[in-house]
Coordinates of C-alpha atoms in Angstrom, one line a residue:
X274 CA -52.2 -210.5 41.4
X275 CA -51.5 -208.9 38.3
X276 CA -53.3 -205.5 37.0
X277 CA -52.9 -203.8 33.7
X278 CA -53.7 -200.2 33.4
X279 CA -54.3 -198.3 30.1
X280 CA -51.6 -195.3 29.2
X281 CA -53.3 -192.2 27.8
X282 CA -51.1 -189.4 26.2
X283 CA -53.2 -186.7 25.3
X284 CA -51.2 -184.5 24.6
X285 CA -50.1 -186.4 21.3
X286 CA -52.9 -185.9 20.4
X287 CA -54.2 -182.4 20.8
X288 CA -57.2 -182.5 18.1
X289 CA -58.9 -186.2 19.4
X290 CA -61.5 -185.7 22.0
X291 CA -60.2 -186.2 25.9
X292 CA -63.5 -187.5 26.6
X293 CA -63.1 -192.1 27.4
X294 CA -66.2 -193.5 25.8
X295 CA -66.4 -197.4 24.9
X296 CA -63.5 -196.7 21.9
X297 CA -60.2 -197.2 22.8
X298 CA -57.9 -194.3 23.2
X299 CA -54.6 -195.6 24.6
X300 CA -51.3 -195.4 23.5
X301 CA -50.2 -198.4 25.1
X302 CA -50.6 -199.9 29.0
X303 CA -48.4 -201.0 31.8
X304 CA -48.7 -204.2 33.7
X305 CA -47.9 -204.9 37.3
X306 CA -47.6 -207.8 39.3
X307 CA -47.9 -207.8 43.4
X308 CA -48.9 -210.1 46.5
X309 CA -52.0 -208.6 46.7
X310 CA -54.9 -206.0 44.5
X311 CA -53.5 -203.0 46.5
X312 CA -49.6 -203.6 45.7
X313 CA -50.4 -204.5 42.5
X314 CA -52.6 -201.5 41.6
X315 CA -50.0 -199.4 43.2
X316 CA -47.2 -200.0 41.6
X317 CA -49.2 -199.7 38.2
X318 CA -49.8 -196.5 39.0
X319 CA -46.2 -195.9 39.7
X320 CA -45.4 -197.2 36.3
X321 CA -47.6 -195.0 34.6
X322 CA -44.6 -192.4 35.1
X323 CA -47.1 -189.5 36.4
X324 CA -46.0 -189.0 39.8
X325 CA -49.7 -189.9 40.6
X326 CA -50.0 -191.8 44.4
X327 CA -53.2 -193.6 43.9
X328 CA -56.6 -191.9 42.7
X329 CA -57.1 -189.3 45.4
X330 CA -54.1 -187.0 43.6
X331 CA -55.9 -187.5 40.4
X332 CA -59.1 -186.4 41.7
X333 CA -57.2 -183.3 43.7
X334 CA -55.3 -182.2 40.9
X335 CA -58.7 -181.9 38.7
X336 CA -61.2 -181.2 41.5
X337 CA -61.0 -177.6 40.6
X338 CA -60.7 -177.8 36.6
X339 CA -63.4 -180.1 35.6
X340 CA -66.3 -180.9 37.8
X341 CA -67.3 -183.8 35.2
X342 CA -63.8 -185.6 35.3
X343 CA -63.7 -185.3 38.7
X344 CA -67.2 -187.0 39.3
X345 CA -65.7 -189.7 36.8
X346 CA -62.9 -190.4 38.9
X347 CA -64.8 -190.5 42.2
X348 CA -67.1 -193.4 40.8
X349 CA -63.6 -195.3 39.8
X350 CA -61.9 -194.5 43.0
X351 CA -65.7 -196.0 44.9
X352 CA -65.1 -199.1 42.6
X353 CA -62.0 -199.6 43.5
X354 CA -62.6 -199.4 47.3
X355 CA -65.5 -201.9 46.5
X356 CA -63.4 -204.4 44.6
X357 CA -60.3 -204.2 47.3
X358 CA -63.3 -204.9 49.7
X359 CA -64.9 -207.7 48.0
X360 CA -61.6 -209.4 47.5
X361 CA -60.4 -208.8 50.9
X362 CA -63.5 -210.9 52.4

């Protein structure tokens, strides 16, 4: 299984809007390969260099700063769960 995850710095970037809309505003992306979705995705997530464990840290860390970015990241975190459920059946 492979997965490739977009890399998003930010902080490069201080004047460009934050906000992900249908334009691309990466600075690059890692690739990861693994047995299976979850091992794959994981170690993605490792390579992204952000000491980040998944998406429940991302959506702790911001849960307090940005109620909009947090509902964002719950919807990917519930299609993620629904994807490693479909592929699991």
């Amino acid at each position: 299984m492979v997965t490739k995850i977009p890399k998003f710095a930010f902080e490069k970037f201080p004047q460009a809007n934050s906000r992900l809309t249908t334009q691309m505003k990466s600075v690059g992306e890692v690739m990861s390969i693994g047995r299976t979705f979850q091992e794959s995705f994981q170690k993605g997530i490792q390579s992204l260099e952000e000491n980040l464990s998944g998406f429940e840290s991302i959506i702790d860390e911001f849960s307090d700063q940005n109620e909009t970015l947090q509902y964002e990241l719950t919807f990917a975190a519930l299609i993620d769960t629904c994807l490693l459920r479909m592929l699991s059946d």
